[in-house]
Coordinates of C-alpha atoms and ligand atoms in Angstrom, one line a residue:
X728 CA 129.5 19.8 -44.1
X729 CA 129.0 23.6 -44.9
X730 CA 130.8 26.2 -42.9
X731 CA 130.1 29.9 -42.6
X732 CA 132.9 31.8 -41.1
X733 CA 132.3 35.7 -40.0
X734 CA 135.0 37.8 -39.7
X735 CA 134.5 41.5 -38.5
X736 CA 137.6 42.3 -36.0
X737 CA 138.7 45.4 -37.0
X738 CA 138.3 46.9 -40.4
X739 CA 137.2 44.4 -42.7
X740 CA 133.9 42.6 -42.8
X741 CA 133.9 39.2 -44.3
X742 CA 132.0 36.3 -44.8
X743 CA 133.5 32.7 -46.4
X744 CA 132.0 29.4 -47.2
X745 CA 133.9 26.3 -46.8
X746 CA 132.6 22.8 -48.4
X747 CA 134.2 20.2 -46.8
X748 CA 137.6 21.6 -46.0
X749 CA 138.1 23.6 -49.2
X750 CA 136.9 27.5 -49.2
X751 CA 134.0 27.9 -52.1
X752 CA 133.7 31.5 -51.3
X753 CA 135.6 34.6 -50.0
X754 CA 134.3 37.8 -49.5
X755 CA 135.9 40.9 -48.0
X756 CA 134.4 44.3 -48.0
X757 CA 136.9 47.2 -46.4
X758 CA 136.3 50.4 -45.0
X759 CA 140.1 51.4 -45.3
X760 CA 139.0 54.1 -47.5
X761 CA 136.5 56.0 -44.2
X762 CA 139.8 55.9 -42.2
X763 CA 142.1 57.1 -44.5
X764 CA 141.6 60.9 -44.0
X765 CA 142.1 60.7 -40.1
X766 CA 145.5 58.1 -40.8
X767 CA 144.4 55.5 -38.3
X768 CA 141.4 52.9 -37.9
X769 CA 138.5 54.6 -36.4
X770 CA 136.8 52.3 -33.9
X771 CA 133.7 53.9 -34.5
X772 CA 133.6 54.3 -37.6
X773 CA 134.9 50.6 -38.3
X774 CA 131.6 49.3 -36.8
X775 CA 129.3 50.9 -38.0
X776 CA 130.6 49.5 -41.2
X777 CA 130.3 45.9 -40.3
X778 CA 126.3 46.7 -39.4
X779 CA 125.6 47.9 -42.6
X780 CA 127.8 45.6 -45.1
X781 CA 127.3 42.2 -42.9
X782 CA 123.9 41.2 -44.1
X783 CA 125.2 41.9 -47.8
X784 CA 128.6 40.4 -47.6
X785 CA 127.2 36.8 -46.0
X786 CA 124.6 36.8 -49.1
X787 CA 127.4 37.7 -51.6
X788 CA 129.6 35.1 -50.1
X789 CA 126.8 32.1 -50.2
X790 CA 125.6 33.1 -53.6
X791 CA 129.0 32.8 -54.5
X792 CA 129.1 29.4 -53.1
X793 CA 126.4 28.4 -54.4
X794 CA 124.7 27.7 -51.5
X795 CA 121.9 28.9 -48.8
X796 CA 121.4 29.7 -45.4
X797 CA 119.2 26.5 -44.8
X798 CA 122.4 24.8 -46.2
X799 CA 125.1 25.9 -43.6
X800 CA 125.8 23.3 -41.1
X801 CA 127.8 25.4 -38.9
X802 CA 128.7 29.1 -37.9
X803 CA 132.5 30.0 -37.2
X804 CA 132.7 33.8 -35.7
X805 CA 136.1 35.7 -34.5
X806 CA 135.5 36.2 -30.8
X807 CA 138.5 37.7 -30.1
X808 CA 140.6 39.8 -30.2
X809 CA 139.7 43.0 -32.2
X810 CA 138.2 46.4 -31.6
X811 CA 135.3 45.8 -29.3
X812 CA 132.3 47.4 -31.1
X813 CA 133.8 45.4 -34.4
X814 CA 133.7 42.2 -32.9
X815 CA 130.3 42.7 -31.4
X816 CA 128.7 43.1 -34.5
X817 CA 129.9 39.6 -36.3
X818 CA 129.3 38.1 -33.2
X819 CA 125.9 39.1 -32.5
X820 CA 125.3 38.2 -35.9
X821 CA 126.9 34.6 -36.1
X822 CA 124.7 33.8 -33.1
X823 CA 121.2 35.5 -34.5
X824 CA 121.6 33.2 -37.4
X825 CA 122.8 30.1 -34.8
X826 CA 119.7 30.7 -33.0
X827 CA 117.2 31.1 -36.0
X828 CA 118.9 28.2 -38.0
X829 CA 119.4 25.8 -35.4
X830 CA 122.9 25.2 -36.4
X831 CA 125.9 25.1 -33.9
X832 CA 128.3 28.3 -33.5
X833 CA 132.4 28.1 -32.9
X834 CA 134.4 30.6 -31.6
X835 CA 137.7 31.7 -33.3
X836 CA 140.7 33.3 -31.8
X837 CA 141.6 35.8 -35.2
X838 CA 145.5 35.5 -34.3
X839 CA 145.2 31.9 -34.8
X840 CA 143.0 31.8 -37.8
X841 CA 146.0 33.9 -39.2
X842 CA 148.5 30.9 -38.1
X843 CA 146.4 28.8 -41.2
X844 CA 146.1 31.1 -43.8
X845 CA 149.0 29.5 -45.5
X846 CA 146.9 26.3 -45.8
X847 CA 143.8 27.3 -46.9
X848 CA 144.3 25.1 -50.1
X849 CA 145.6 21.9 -48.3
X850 CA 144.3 19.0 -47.7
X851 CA 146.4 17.8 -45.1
X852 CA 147.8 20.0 -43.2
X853 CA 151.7 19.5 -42.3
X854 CA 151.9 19.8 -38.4
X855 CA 154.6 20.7 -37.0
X856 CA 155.7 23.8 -38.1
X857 CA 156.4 27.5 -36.4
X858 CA 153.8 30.6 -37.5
X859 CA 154.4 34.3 -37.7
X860 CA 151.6 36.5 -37.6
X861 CA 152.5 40.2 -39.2
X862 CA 149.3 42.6 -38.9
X863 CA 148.9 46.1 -38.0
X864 CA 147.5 45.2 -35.0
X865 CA 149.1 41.9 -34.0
X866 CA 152.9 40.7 -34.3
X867 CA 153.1 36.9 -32.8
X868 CA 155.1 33.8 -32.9
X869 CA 153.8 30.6 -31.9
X870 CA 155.0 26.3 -32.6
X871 CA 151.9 25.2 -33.8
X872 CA 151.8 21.4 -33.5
X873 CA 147.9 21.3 -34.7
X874 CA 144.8 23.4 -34.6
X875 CA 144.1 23.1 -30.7
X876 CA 147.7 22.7 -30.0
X877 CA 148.9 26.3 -30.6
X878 CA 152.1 27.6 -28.1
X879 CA 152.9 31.7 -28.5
X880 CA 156.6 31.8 -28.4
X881 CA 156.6 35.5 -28.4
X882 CA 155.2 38.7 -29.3
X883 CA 155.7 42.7 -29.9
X884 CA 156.4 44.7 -26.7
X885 CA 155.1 47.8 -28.5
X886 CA 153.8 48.1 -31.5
X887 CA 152.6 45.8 -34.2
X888 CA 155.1 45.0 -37.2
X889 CA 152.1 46.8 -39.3
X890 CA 151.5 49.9 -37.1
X891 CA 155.0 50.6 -37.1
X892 CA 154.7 50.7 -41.2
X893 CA 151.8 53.1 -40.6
X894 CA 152.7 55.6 -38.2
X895 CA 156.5 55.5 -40.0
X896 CA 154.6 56.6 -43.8
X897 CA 152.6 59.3 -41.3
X898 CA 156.3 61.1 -40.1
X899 CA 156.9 61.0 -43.6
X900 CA 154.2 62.4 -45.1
X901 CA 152.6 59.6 -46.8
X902 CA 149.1 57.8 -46.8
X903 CA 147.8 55.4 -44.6
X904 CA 148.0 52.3 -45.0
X905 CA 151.7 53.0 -45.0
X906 CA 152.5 49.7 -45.2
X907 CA 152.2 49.3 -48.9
X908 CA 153.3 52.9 -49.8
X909 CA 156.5 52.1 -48.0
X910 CA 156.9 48.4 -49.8
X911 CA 156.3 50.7 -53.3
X912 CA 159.2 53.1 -52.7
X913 CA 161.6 50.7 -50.9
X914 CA 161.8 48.8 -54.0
X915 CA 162.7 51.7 -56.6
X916 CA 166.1 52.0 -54.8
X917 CA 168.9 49.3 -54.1
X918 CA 170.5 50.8 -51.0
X919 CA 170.4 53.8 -48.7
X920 CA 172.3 55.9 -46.6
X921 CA 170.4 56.1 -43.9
X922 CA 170.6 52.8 -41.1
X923 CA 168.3 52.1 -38.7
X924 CA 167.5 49.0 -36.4
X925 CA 165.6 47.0 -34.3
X926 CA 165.8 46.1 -30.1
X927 CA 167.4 42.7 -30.6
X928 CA 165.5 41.6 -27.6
X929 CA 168.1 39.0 -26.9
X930 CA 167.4 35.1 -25.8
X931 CA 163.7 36.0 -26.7
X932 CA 161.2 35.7 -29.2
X933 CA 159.2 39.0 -28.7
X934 CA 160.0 41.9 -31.2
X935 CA 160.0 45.4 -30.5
X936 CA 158.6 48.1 -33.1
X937 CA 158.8 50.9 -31.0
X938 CA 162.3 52.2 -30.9
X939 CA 163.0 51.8 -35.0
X940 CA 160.3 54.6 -34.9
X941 CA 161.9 57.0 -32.9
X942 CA 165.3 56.6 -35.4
X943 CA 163.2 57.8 -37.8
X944 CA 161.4 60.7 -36.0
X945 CA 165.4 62.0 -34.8
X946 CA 166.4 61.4 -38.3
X947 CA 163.8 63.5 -39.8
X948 CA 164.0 66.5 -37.3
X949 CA 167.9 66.5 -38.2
X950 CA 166.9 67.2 -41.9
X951 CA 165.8 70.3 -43.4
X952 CA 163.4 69.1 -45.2
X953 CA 161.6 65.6 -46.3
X954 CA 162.7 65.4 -49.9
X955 CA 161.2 62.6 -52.1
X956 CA 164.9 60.5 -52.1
X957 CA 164.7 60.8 -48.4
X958 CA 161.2 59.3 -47.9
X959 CA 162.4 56.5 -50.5
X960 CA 165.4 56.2 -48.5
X961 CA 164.1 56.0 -45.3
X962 CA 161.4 54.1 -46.2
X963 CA 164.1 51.2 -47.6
X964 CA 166.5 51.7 -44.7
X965 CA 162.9 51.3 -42.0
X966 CA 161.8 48.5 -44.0
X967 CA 165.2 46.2 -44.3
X968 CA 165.4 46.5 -40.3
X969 CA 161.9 45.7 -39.8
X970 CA 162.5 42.7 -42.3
X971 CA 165.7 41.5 -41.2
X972 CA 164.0 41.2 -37.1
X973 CA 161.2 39.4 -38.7
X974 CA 163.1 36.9 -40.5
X975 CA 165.8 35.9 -37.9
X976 CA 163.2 35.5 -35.1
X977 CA 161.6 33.8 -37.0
X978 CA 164.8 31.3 -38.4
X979 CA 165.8 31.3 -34.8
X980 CA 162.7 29.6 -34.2
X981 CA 163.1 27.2 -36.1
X982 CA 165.9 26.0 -35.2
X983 CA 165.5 26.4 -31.5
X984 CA 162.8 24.1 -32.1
X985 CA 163.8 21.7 -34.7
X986 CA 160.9 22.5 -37.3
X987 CA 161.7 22.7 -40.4
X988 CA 158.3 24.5 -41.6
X989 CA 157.4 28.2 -41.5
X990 CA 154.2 29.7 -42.1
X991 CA 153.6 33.5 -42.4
X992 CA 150.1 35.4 -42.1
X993 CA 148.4 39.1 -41.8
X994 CA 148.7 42.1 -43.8
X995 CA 152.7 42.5 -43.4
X996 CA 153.1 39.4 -45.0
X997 CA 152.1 41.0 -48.5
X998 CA 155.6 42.8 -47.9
X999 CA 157.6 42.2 -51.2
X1000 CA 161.2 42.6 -49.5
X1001 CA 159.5 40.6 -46.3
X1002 CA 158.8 37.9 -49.0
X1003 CA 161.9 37.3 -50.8
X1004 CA 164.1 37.6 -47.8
X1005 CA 162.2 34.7 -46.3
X1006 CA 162.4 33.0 -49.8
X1007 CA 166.1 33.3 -49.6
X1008 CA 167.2 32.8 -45.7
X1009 CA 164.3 29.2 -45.6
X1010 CA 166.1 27.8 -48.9
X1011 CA 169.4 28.3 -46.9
X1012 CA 168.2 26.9 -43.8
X1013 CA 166.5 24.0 -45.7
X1014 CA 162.8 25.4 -44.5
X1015 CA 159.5 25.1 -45.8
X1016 CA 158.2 28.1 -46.7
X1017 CA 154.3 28.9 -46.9
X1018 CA 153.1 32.2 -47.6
X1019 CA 149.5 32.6 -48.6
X1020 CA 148.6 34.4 -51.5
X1021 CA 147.5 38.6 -51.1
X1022 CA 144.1 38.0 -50.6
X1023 CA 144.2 35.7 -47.9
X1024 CA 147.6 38.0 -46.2
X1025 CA 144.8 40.6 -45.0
X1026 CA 141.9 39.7 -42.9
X1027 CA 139.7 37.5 -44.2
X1028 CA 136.5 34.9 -43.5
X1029 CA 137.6 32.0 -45.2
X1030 CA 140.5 31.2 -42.4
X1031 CA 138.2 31.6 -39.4
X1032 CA 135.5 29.3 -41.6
X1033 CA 139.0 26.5 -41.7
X1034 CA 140.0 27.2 -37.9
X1035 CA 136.7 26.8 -36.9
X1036 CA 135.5 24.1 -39.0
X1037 CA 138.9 21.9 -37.8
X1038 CA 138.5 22.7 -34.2
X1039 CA 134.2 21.7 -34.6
X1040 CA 136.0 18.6 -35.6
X1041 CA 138.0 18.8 -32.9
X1042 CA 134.8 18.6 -30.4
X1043 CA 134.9 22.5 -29.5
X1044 CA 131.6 24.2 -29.3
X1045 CA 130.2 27.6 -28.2
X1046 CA 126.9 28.3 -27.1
X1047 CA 124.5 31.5 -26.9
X1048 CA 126.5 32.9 -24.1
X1049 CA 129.5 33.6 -26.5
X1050 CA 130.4 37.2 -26.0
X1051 CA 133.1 39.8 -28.1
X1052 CA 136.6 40.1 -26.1
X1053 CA 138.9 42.4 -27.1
X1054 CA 142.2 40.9 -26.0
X1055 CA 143.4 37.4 -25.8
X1056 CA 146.2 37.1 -28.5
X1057 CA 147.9 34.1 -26.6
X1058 CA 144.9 32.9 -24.6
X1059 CA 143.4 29.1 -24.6
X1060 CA 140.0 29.0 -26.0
Ligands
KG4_2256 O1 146.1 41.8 -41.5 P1 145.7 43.2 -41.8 O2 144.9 43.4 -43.1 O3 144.8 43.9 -40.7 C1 145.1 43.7 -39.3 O4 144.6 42.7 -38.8 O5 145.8 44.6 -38.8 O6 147.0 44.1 -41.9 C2 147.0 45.5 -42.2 C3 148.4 46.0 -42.0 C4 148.6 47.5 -42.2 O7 149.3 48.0 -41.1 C5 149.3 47.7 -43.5 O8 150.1 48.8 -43.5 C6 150.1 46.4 -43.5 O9 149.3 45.4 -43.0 N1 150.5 46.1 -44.9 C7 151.8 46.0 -45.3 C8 151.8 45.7 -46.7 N2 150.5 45.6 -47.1 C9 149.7 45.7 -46.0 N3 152.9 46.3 -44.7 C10 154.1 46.2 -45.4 N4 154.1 45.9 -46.7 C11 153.0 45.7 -47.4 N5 153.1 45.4 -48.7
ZN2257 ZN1 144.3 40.3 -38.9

């Protein structure tokens, strides 16, 4: 059975083909670079994007594969959530091709499709075990017990784990996607002076991304200037609290729920300190760590082809009356 997933919720277009349950083809085209200069992701922008690079990104991705459109068996498509006019375009798209092909359409929730990414290579996949998603637009844990039994556990009150990288690297003066800026400098220095912190958000399981912000925006109006040490040093001080709320939620639970398996997803996950303290704190706790490679971190097609091929499996379906919705991180569907 051939599977094409389409993923177009924010900033990314992409198009996968999965054989089976292993992905032949990946591909991911960006328009990071068209947002850079205004520091943020430009709804707009982001989808008139997807229009023009969809058609060319699904051919690249089956020629890849090795395969054709007559081929395809079925078409997976992120519903929800996204930017509106994004979503739109990959959806109107995976149900033109449904239509024309004759082949049945699944919907897939993009927060969940991140909750897999780890797995992507496996053949069986080892249910139970707790997720958390780390995006710029999404922060989530959920106790996933298989691919339609999916529980959200908690989430950001404010700001995603991601945004809170990107709008910290904007106070200090450097470019967007901060995220990786701030992961380049952290690791040139071993400690800092400066100490900031997360809400603990006690006896819960939401995070909050807001507040650690504001430290830094104080902080910097105290200074005179922002030197080079001090973005470096702020940028490790942010990125050790950030890390450190991450990974104990995230420990805590496991335990709270017995698992012994964590998987971590989205763009955050590409976070080198993010990595290793997760490394360090699972082989402590005796917990199974997955972390999916770079490429599959950041949006991507190939884990909405897996989500949706295991939940076609599953006996979902969508019909022609599937439409774009831009919330729904936690909803059933
Ligand atoms: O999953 P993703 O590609 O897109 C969303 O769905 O949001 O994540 C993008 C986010 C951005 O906020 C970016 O700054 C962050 O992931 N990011 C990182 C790193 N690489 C990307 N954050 C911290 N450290 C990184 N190495
Ligand atoms: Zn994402």
């Amino acid at each position: 059975m051939i599977t094409l997933g389409i993923e177009t919720s924010c900033d990314e277009t992409a198009a996968a083909v999965m054989c089976g349950a292993a992905i032949r083809a990946s591909t991911v085209s960006s328009s990071v670079h068209r947002h850079e200069q205004f520091g943020g992701i430009i709804p707009e922008i982001a989808s008139r994007y997807h229009l023009s690079f969809i058609v060319g990104v699904t051919k690249t991705a089956l020629e890849q594969a090795g395969t054709t459109l007559s081929q395809i068996d079925l078409i997976a498509v992120t519903q929800r959530p996204g930017l509106l006019g994004s979503l739109l375009v990959g959806v109107s798209f995976a149900k033109a091709l449904s239509y024309a092909l004759r082949k049945p359409l699944i919907a897939v929730n993009h927060i969940k499709a991140h909750l897999f990414s780890p797995f992507l290579a496996c053949r069986r996949m080892p249910f139970p075990f707790i997720g958390l998603v780390v995006s710029g637009g999404h922060t989530s844990l959920a106790l996933v017990r298989d691919f339609d039994r999916i529980r959200f556990l908690g989430k950001t009150r404010d700001d995603a784990a991601g945004e809170s990288f990107d709008k910290v690297a904007k106070m200090l003066g450097l470019p967007y996607p901060g995220g990786p800026v701030i992961d380049r400098l952290a690791q040139t220095v071993a400690s800092s002076p400066f100490n900031f912190h997360c809400a603990p958000l006690k006896d819960s399981f939401d995070f909050s991304f807001s507040g650690i912000k504001t430290q830094v925006l104080y902080t910097l109006q105290a200074l005179p200037n922002i030197s080079a040490p001090v973005q470096t040093e702020i940028s490790y001080a942010f990125q050790k609290a950030v890390v450190d709320s991450l990974v104990e939620k995230s420990i805590g639970a496991c335990r709270r729920y017995k698992v012994r398996r964590l998987a971590v997803g989205g763009g955050v996950a590409c976070n080198s300190a993010l990595r290793r303290r997760l490394q360090e704190r699972c082989a402590g706790e005796k917990i199974n760590l997955h972390l999916p490679p770079a490429a599959y971190c950041v949006d991507n097609a190939a884990m909405i082809a897996f989500l949706g091929y295991h939940l076609f499996r599953r006996g979902k379906r969508a019909d022609l009356y599937l439409n774009a919705l831009p919330t729904g991180e936690s909803g059933n569907d």
